[in-house]
Short mmCIF file of C-alpha atoms in Angstrom, two decimals:
data_model
loop_
_atom_site.label_atom_id
_atom_site.label_comp_id
_atom_site.label_asym_id
_atom_site.label_seq_id
_atom_site.Cartn_x
_atom_site.Cartn_y
_atom_site.Cartn_z
CA MET A 1 -15.30 23.71 -20.62
CA HIS A 2 -11.51 22.58 -20.95
CA GLU A 3 -11.35 25.14 -23.88
CA MET A 4 -10.15 27.78 -21.52
CA SER A 5 -7.33 25.92 -20.05
CA LEU A 6 -6.05 25.24 -23.88
CA ALA A 7 -6.75 28.52 -24.71
CA GLN A 8 -4.40 29.77 -21.61
CA ASN A 9 -1.83 27.22 -23.07
CA ILE A 10 -1.57 28.49 -26.58
CA LEU A 11 -1.08 32.08 -24.73
CA ASP A 12 1.69 30.53 -22.52
CA ILE A 13 3.33 28.78 -25.47
CA ALA A 14 3.12 32.03 -27.86
CA ARG A 15 4.15 34.70 -25.00
CA GLN A 16 7.05 31.78 -24.74
CA GLU A 17 8.04 31.91 -28.63
CA LEU A 18 7.64 35.54 -28.72
CA GLN A 19 10.08 36.35 -26.12
CA ALA A 20 12.66 34.27 -27.00
CA ARG A 21 12.55 36.30 -30.25
CA GLY A 22 12.41 39.48 -28.67
CA CYS A 23 9.09 40.38 -29.45
CA THR A 24 6.72 42.16 -26.96
CA ARG A 25 3.63 41.98 -28.14
CA LEU A 26 1.56 39.40 -29.47
CA THR A 27 -0.90 40.15 -32.68
CA GLY A 28 -1.78 36.38 -33.93
CA VAL A 29 -1.66 32.91 -33.56
CA HIS A 30 -2.46 30.30 -36.11
CA LEU A 31 -3.61 26.66 -35.18
CA ARG A 32 -4.43 23.56 -36.80
CA CYS A 33 -7.07 21.66 -35.01
CA GLY A 34 -8.11 18.41 -36.03
CA ALA A 35 -12.16 17.36 -36.12
CA LEU A 36 -11.71 14.75 -33.64
CA ALA A 37 -9.17 17.24 -30.80
CA GLY A 38 -12.40 17.32 -29.04
CA VAL A 39 -12.26 21.07 -29.35
CA GLU A 40 -15.38 23.64 -29.39
CA VAL A 41 -14.19 25.96 -31.76
CA SER A 42 -16.22 29.00 -30.57
CA SER A 43 -15.61 28.15 -26.73
CA LEU A 44 -11.90 28.14 -27.26
CA ARG A 45 -12.22 31.46 -29.46
CA PHE A 46 -14.10 33.30 -26.56
CA GLY A 47 -11.65 31.77 -23.91
CA PHE A 48 -8.71 33.30 -25.85
CA GLU A 49 -10.67 36.74 -25.97
CA VAL A 50 -11.57 36.77 -22.59
CA LEU A 51 -7.89 35.73 -21.38
CA LEU A 52 -6.58 39.19 -23.54
CA GLN A 53 -9.22 41.26 -22.31
CA GLY A 54 -6.98 44.48 -20.58
CA THR A 55 -3.87 42.91 -21.67
CA PRO A 56 -1.85 44.99 -24.47
CA ASP A 57 -2.49 41.92 -26.45
CA GLU A 58 -6.05 42.57 -26.81
CA THR A 59 -6.34 42.64 -30.62
CA ALA A 60 -4.75 39.33 -31.32
CA CYS A 61 -6.70 37.00 -33.62
CA LEU A 62 -6.47 33.49 -33.50
CA GLU A 63 -7.08 31.52 -36.77
CA ILE A 64 -8.12 28.03 -36.85
CA GLU A 65 -7.62 25.82 -39.57
CA GLU A 66 -9.95 22.73 -39.47
CA VAL A 67 -7.93 19.86 -39.99
CA PRO A 68 -10.10 16.59 -41.32
CA LEU A 69 -10.44 13.24 -40.89
CA ARG A 70 -8.08 10.81 -42.55
CA LEU A 71 -8.60 6.92 -41.84
CA ARG A 72 -7.45 3.94 -42.32
CA CYS A 73 -10.53 1.16 -42.79
CA GLY A 74 -10.33 -1.59 -39.76
CA ALA A 75 -11.68 -4.29 -42.39
CA CYS A 76 -9.75 -3.92 -45.28
CA GLY A 77 -6.73 -1.60 -44.62
CA ALA A 78 -7.83 1.38 -47.60
CA GLU A 79 -7.27 4.86 -46.79
CA PHE A 80 -9.81 7.48 -47.01
CA GLY A 81 -10.92 10.85 -46.05
CA GLY A 82 -14.20 12.51 -44.49
CA GLU A 83 -15.51 15.80 -43.37
CA GLY A 84 -16.46 16.69 -39.69
CA ARG A 85 -15.93 14.46 -37.12
CA LEU A 86 -18.57 12.05 -38.26
CA ALA A 87 -16.94 10.23 -41.21
CA LEU A 88 -15.15 8.29 -37.90
CA TRP A 89 -18.79 6.20 -38.52
CA GLU A 90 -19.31 6.30 -42.18
CA PRO A 91 -18.93 2.82 -44.25
CA CYS A 92 -15.23 2.13 -45.95
CA PRO A 93 -16.10 3.63 -49.63
CA PHE A 94 -13.93 0.68 -50.63
CA CYS A 95 -15.86 -2.16 -48.73
CA GLY A 96 -18.27 -0.61 -46.64
CA GLU A 97 -17.22 -1.74 -43.10
CA GLN A 98 -18.44 1.35 -40.79
CA LEU A 99 -16.77 0.67 -37.68
CA GLY A 100 -13.35 0.09 -36.25
CA HIS A 101 -11.70 2.82 -38.50
CA GLU A 102 -7.96 3.96 -37.40
CA VAL A 103 -7.26 7.80 -37.43
CA LEU A 104 -4.54 9.02 -39.48
CA GLN A 105 -5.07 12.35 -38.98
CA GLY A 106 -7.38 14.60 -37.24
CA LYS A 107 -6.78 14.07 -33.37
CA GLU A 108 -4.03 16.98 -33.62
CA LEU A 109 -4.30 20.22 -31.78
CA ASN A 110 -0.97 22.33 -32.81
CA ILE A 111 0.08 26.04 -32.75
CA VAL A 112 1.83 26.21 -36.31
CA ALA A 113 2.69 30.07 -36.40
CA ILE A 114 2.47 32.99 -34.42
CA GLU A 115 2.44 36.53 -35.27
CA GLY A 116 4.30 39.61 -32.79
CA THR A 117 5.99 42.87 -32.91
CA MET B 1 7.04 39.27 -37.82
CA GLN B 2 5.60 35.67 -37.90
CA ILE B 3 6.89 32.92 -36.56
CA PRO B 4 6.35 29.28 -38.08
CA VAL B 5 6.55 26.94 -35.18
CA VAL B 6 4.75 23.51 -34.33
CA ARG B 7 3.77 22.94 -31.06
CA ASN B 8 1.33 20.74 -29.37
CA VAL B 9 -1.20 22.87 -27.15
CA LEU B 10 -1.06 20.28 -24.72
CA GLU B 11 2.49 19.43 -24.54
CA ALA B 12 2.79 21.22 -20.95
CA ASN B 13 -0.07 18.70 -19.88
CA GLU B 14 1.72 15.70 -21.68
CA LYS B 15 5.51 16.76 -20.43
CA MET B 16 4.17 16.67 -16.85
CA ALA B 17 2.14 13.63 -17.56
CA ALA B 18 5.44 11.93 -18.64
CA GLN B 19 7.26 13.19 -14.98
CA VAL B 20 4.50 11.54 -12.93
CA ARG B 21 4.58 8.36 -14.92
CA GLU B 22 8.56 8.43 -14.19
CA ARG B 23 7.17 9.01 -10.51
CA LEU B 24 4.71 6.30 -10.88
CA ARG B 25 6.86 3.77 -12.19
CA GLY B 26 6.36 0.16 -10.56
CA ILE B 27 2.87 1.15 -9.43
CA LEU B 28 -0.05 0.40 -11.51
CA THR B 29 -2.22 3.49 -12.32
CA LEU B 30 -5.44 3.64 -13.41
CA ASN B 31 -7.62 6.69 -14.62
CA LEU B 32 -11.17 5.90 -14.36
CA ILE B 33 -13.59 7.83 -16.29
CA SER B 34 -17.53 7.88 -16.39
CA SER B 35 -20.45 10.37 -16.23
CA PRO B 36 -21.56 11.33 -12.57
CA GLY B 37 -23.05 8.77 -11.00
CA ALA B 38 -22.24 5.93 -12.76
CA GLY B 39 -20.68 4.27 -9.51
CA LYS B 40 -16.64 5.12 -9.94
CA THR B 41 -16.57 5.84 -6.17
CA SER B 42 -18.79 2.80 -5.02
CA LEU B 43 -16.53 0.62 -7.37
CA LEU B 44 -13.54 1.78 -5.37
CA GLU B 45 -15.03 1.55 -2.01
CA ARG B 46 -15.83 -2.31 -2.90
CA THR B 47 -12.31 -2.91 -4.51
CA LEU B 48 -10.29 -1.36 -1.94
CA ARG B 49 -12.43 -3.62 0.78
CA ASP B 50 -12.10 -7.04 -1.37
CA LEU B 51 -8.61 -6.57 -2.25
CA ALA B 52 -7.27 -5.28 1.03
CA GLY B 53 -5.16 -8.57 1.55
CA GLU B 54 -3.89 -8.51 -1.80
CA PHE B 55 -2.62 -4.87 -2.44
CA ARG B 56 -1.73 -1.74 -1.05
CA MET B 57 -4.25 0.66 -2.47
CA ALA B 58 -4.23 4.61 -3.08
CA VAL B 59 -6.81 6.62 -4.34
CA ILE B 60 -6.66 10.36 -5.90
CA GLU B 61 -10.22 11.85 -5.78
CA GLY B 62 -11.14 14.58 -8.43
CA ASP B 63 -14.44 16.37 -7.80
CA LEU B 64 -15.54 20.21 -8.46
CA GLN B 65 -16.58 20.73 -4.62
CA THR B 66 -16.19 18.81 -1.08
CA ASP B 67 -14.10 15.88 -0.06
CA ASN B 68 -17.31 13.36 0.40
CA ASP B 69 -15.87 10.65 -1.75
CA ALA B 70 -12.41 11.22 -0.35
CA ARG B 71 -13.67 10.32 3.13
CA ARG B 72 -15.69 7.17 1.64
CA VAL B 73 -12.85 6.03 0.29
CA ALA B 74 -10.35 6.86 3.19
CA ALA B 75 -12.90 4.65 5.64
CA THR B 76 -11.76 1.45 3.62
CA GLY B 77 -8.09 2.37 5.15
CA ALA B 78 -6.69 3.16 1.63
CA GLN B 79 -4.57 6.14 1.27
CA ALA B 80 -6.94 8.86 -0.32
CA VAL B 81 -6.25 12.47 -1.32
CA GLN B 82 -8.74 15.03 -2.65
CA ILE B 83 -8.60 17.60 -5.74
CA ASN B 84 -11.22 20.16 -6.03
CA THR B 85 -11.19 21.19 -9.51
CA ASP B 86 -13.23 24.15 -8.36
CA GLY B 87 -15.64 23.96 -11.16
CA GLY B 88 -13.12 22.73 -13.50
CA CYS B 89 -14.33 19.55 -15.71
CA HIS B 90 -11.23 17.39 -15.49
CA LEU B 91 -7.77 16.59 -13.83
CA ASP B 92 -4.52 16.88 -15.66
CA SER B 93 -1.49 15.72 -14.75
CA ASN B 94 -0.47 19.09 -12.74
CA MET B 95 -2.81 18.34 -10.44
CA ILE B 96 -1.90 14.76 -10.08
CA SER B 97 1.15 15.86 -9.44
CA THR B 98 0.59 18.16 -6.55
CA ALA B 99 -1.86 15.15 -5.13
CA LEU B 100 0.99 12.59 -5.39
CA ASP B 101 3.08 14.63 -2.80
CA ALA B 102 0.44 13.99 -0.16
CA LEU B 103 0.92 10.19 -0.83
CA ASP B 104 3.61 7.75 0.56
CA LEU B 105 4.04 6.24 -2.79
CA SER B 106 6.58 3.54 -1.20
CA GLN B 107 3.37 1.72 0.12
CA VAL B 108 1.28 1.69 -3.17
CA ASP B 109 1.00 -1.30 -5.37
CA ILE B 110 -2.37 0.29 -7.53
CA LEU B 111 -2.87 3.76 -7.21
CA PHE B 112 -6.79 4.77 -8.84
CA ILE B 113 -6.93 8.24 -10.31
CA GLU B 114 -11.14 8.89 -9.84
CA ASN B 115 -11.33 11.49 -12.55
CA VAL B 116 -14.48 14.47 -12.87
CA GLY B 117 -17.52 12.90 -13.84
CA ASN B 118 -17.59 13.73 -17.22
CA LEU B 119 -17.16 11.65 -20.69
CA VAL B 120 -15.73 14.47 -22.64
CA CYS B 121 -13.13 16.75 -21.24
CA PRO B 122 -11.26 14.09 -19.11
CA VAL B 123 -10.41 11.79 -21.96
CA GLU B 124 -8.17 14.63 -23.68
CA PHE B 125 -5.85 14.95 -20.32
CA ASP B 126 -3.29 12.68 -19.92
CA CYS B 127 -2.84 12.15 -15.91
CA GLY B 128 0.42 9.62 -16.39
CA GLU B 129 -1.60 6.96 -16.24
CA ASP B 130 -0.93 3.28 -17.47
CA ALA B 131 -4.29 2.78 -18.59
CA LYS B 132 -7.96 4.58 -18.83
CA VAL B 133 -11.02 2.64 -17.22
CA ALA B 134 -14.71 3.51 -18.70
CA LEU B 135 -17.22 3.02 -16.57
CA LEU B 136 -20.66 2.89 -17.53
CA SER B 137 -23.89 2.11 -15.42
CA VAL B 138 -27.38 0.66 -16.82
CA THR B 139 -29.41 3.47 -15.77
CA GLU B 140 -27.62 5.04 -18.42
CA GLY B 141 -28.25 5.22 -22.54
CA ASP B 142 -26.88 2.01 -24.16
CA ASP B 143 -25.74 4.28 -26.62
CA LYS B 144 -23.10 6.44 -24.53
CA PRO B 145 -20.24 4.29 -26.38
CA GLU B 146 -21.40 5.33 -30.04
CA LYS B 147 -22.38 9.21 -28.59
CA TYR B 148 -18.58 9.43 -26.49
CA PRO B 149 -16.52 7.36 -28.94
CA LEU B 150 -13.17 8.70 -27.71
CA LEU B 151 -13.10 7.22 -24.16
CA PHE B 152 -14.27 4.19 -25.56
CA ASN B 153 -11.74 3.91 -28.04
CA LEU B 154 -8.74 4.62 -25.64
CA ALA B 155 -10.04 2.82 -22.35
CA ARG B 156 -8.37 -0.33 -21.84
CA ALA B 157 -11.40 -1.62 -19.76
CA MET B 158 -15.01 -0.63 -19.78
CA ILE B 159 -17.21 -1.73 -16.93
CA LEU B 160 -20.74 -1.98 -16.60
CA ASN B 161 -22.31 -1.35 -13.33
CA LYS B 162 -25.49 -1.98 -11.72
CA VAL B 163 -26.57 -4.72 -13.47
CA ASP B 164 -28.93 -5.58 -10.41
CA LEU B 165 -31.02 -3.15 -12.12
CA LEU B 166 -31.17 -4.65 -15.84
CA PRO B 167 -35.10 -6.13 -15.14
CA HIS B 168 -35.97 -2.53 -14.49
CA VAL B 169 -34.38 -0.83 -16.75
CA ASP B 170 -34.25 -0.82 -21.02
CA PHE B 171 -30.70 -0.82 -21.42
CA ASP B 172 -30.04 -3.02 -24.27
CA MET B 173 -26.56 -4.73 -23.22
CA ALA B 174 -25.50 -6.69 -26.39
CA ARG B 175 -25.95 -3.09 -27.71
CA ALA B 176 -23.60 -1.56 -25.62
CA ARG B 177 -21.20 -4.03 -25.56
CA ALA B 178 -21.01 -4.63 -29.55
CA PHE B 179 -20.66 -0.94 -30.35
CA ALA B 180 -17.64 -0.34 -27.36
CA THR B 181 -15.72 -3.45 -28.36
CA ARG B 182 -15.96 -2.98 -32.27
CA LEU B 183 -14.59 0.77 -31.43
CA ASN B 184 -11.86 -0.62 -29.54
CA LYS B 185 -11.12 -4.57 -30.53
CA GLU B 186 -8.65 -4.74 -27.18
CA LEU B 187 -11.43 -3.63 -24.80
CA ALA B 188 -11.80 -5.98 -21.50
CA VAL B 189 -15.38 -5.78 -20.71
CA PHE B 190 -16.97 -6.49 -17.17
CA GLU B 191 -20.68 -6.34 -16.19
CA VAL B 192 -20.96 -5.66 -12.35
CA SER B 193 -22.96 -4.66 -9.60
CA CYS B 194 -21.37 -2.94 -7.00
CA ARG B 195 -24.41 -2.85 -4.64
CA ASN B 196 -24.52 -6.98 -4.56
CA GLY B 197 -20.94 -7.68 -5.94
CA GLU B 198 -22.28 -9.54 -8.73
CA GLY B 199 -19.30 -10.16 -11.87
CA LEU B 200 -16.62 -8.33 -9.87
CA GLU B 201 -14.53 -11.59 -9.84
CA GLY B 202 -13.41 -10.62 -13.40
CA TRP B 203 -12.89 -7.09 -12.78
CA TYR B 204 -10.34 -8.25 -9.75
CA ASP B 205 -8.81 -10.77 -12.41
CA TRP B 206 -8.26 -8.11 -14.74
CA LEU B 207 -6.72 -5.86 -11.93
CA ARG B 208 -4.20 -9.16 -10.67
CA ARG B 209 -3.18 -9.31 -14.51
CA MET B 210 -2.36 -5.91 -15.03
CA ARG B 211 -0.60 -5.54 -11.69
CA ALA B 212 1.59 -8.43 -12.30
CA ASP B 213 2.49 -6.88 -16.19
CA LYS B 214 3.29 -3.96 -14.25
CA ALA B 215 5.40 -5.35 -11.63
CA ARG B 216 7.22 -7.43 -14.30
CA GLY B 217 8.17 -3.94 -16.25
#
């Protein structure tokens, strides 16, 4: 259940950014979450809701864009993409190697925009 | 108003981890991660006793509740501090920073962080360590590296514990080793028994090499 501490981090960062711009109310956060970020999205949403309950920001929404994997083959070095985290174990479409792919994209967990008034 | 920003959600942890790393300059710091019951504390008890004449070692113990493990490792004479996470599934760099205040770091060559027993969440949180060490026991499934790839991908060493039980279990050593080392070509693998001491010399040699590298900066 480390999603609760992630939700708290998200709120801390969002409020800090809002304050720096003279806003007082948080209305939304846009997140980019990699397929291999180790985040259970439904738990994160739950944590976010629980932390906002009873605060003026209660109605703030959390938009999560899931970032697919981008891999470099461990054998031939070709780059390819894939859906979901299991793509890490898929054979390379160019040479068939199944393991040892390097993750170029898909581990990130970033806030990309915050909305407030 | 929409504010475009790009900020890593784990940035607070990563900043604190950088500060911890700075405080621990010159001290080899290893973050020990496994499922509950794989033998992290037993490995530490053995290591602390067997290498007591060579290195000054300290342990940060992470558990949900109790200081049982800190008392076990303190009985070896090493410095030990307990962190209770009260249900939290991992240690983070802020907890480590607080725990360091309770240790005399001028008297430490190697610091072990025994993380909360869990193969998922602890992997995400940098504690300021030099390397993660994965521990797996042969009473678990040999497909753990397949199920929890991130840990075995990031770890520098994997210890396969309880090999004295191999005749009684169906653990396929070759399968566990093959998958883990294909995930991570640099992974050092040690087959050990903390119960009878088998195989521990390889792990100790690795610690000596890591400590020498660290001391050289």
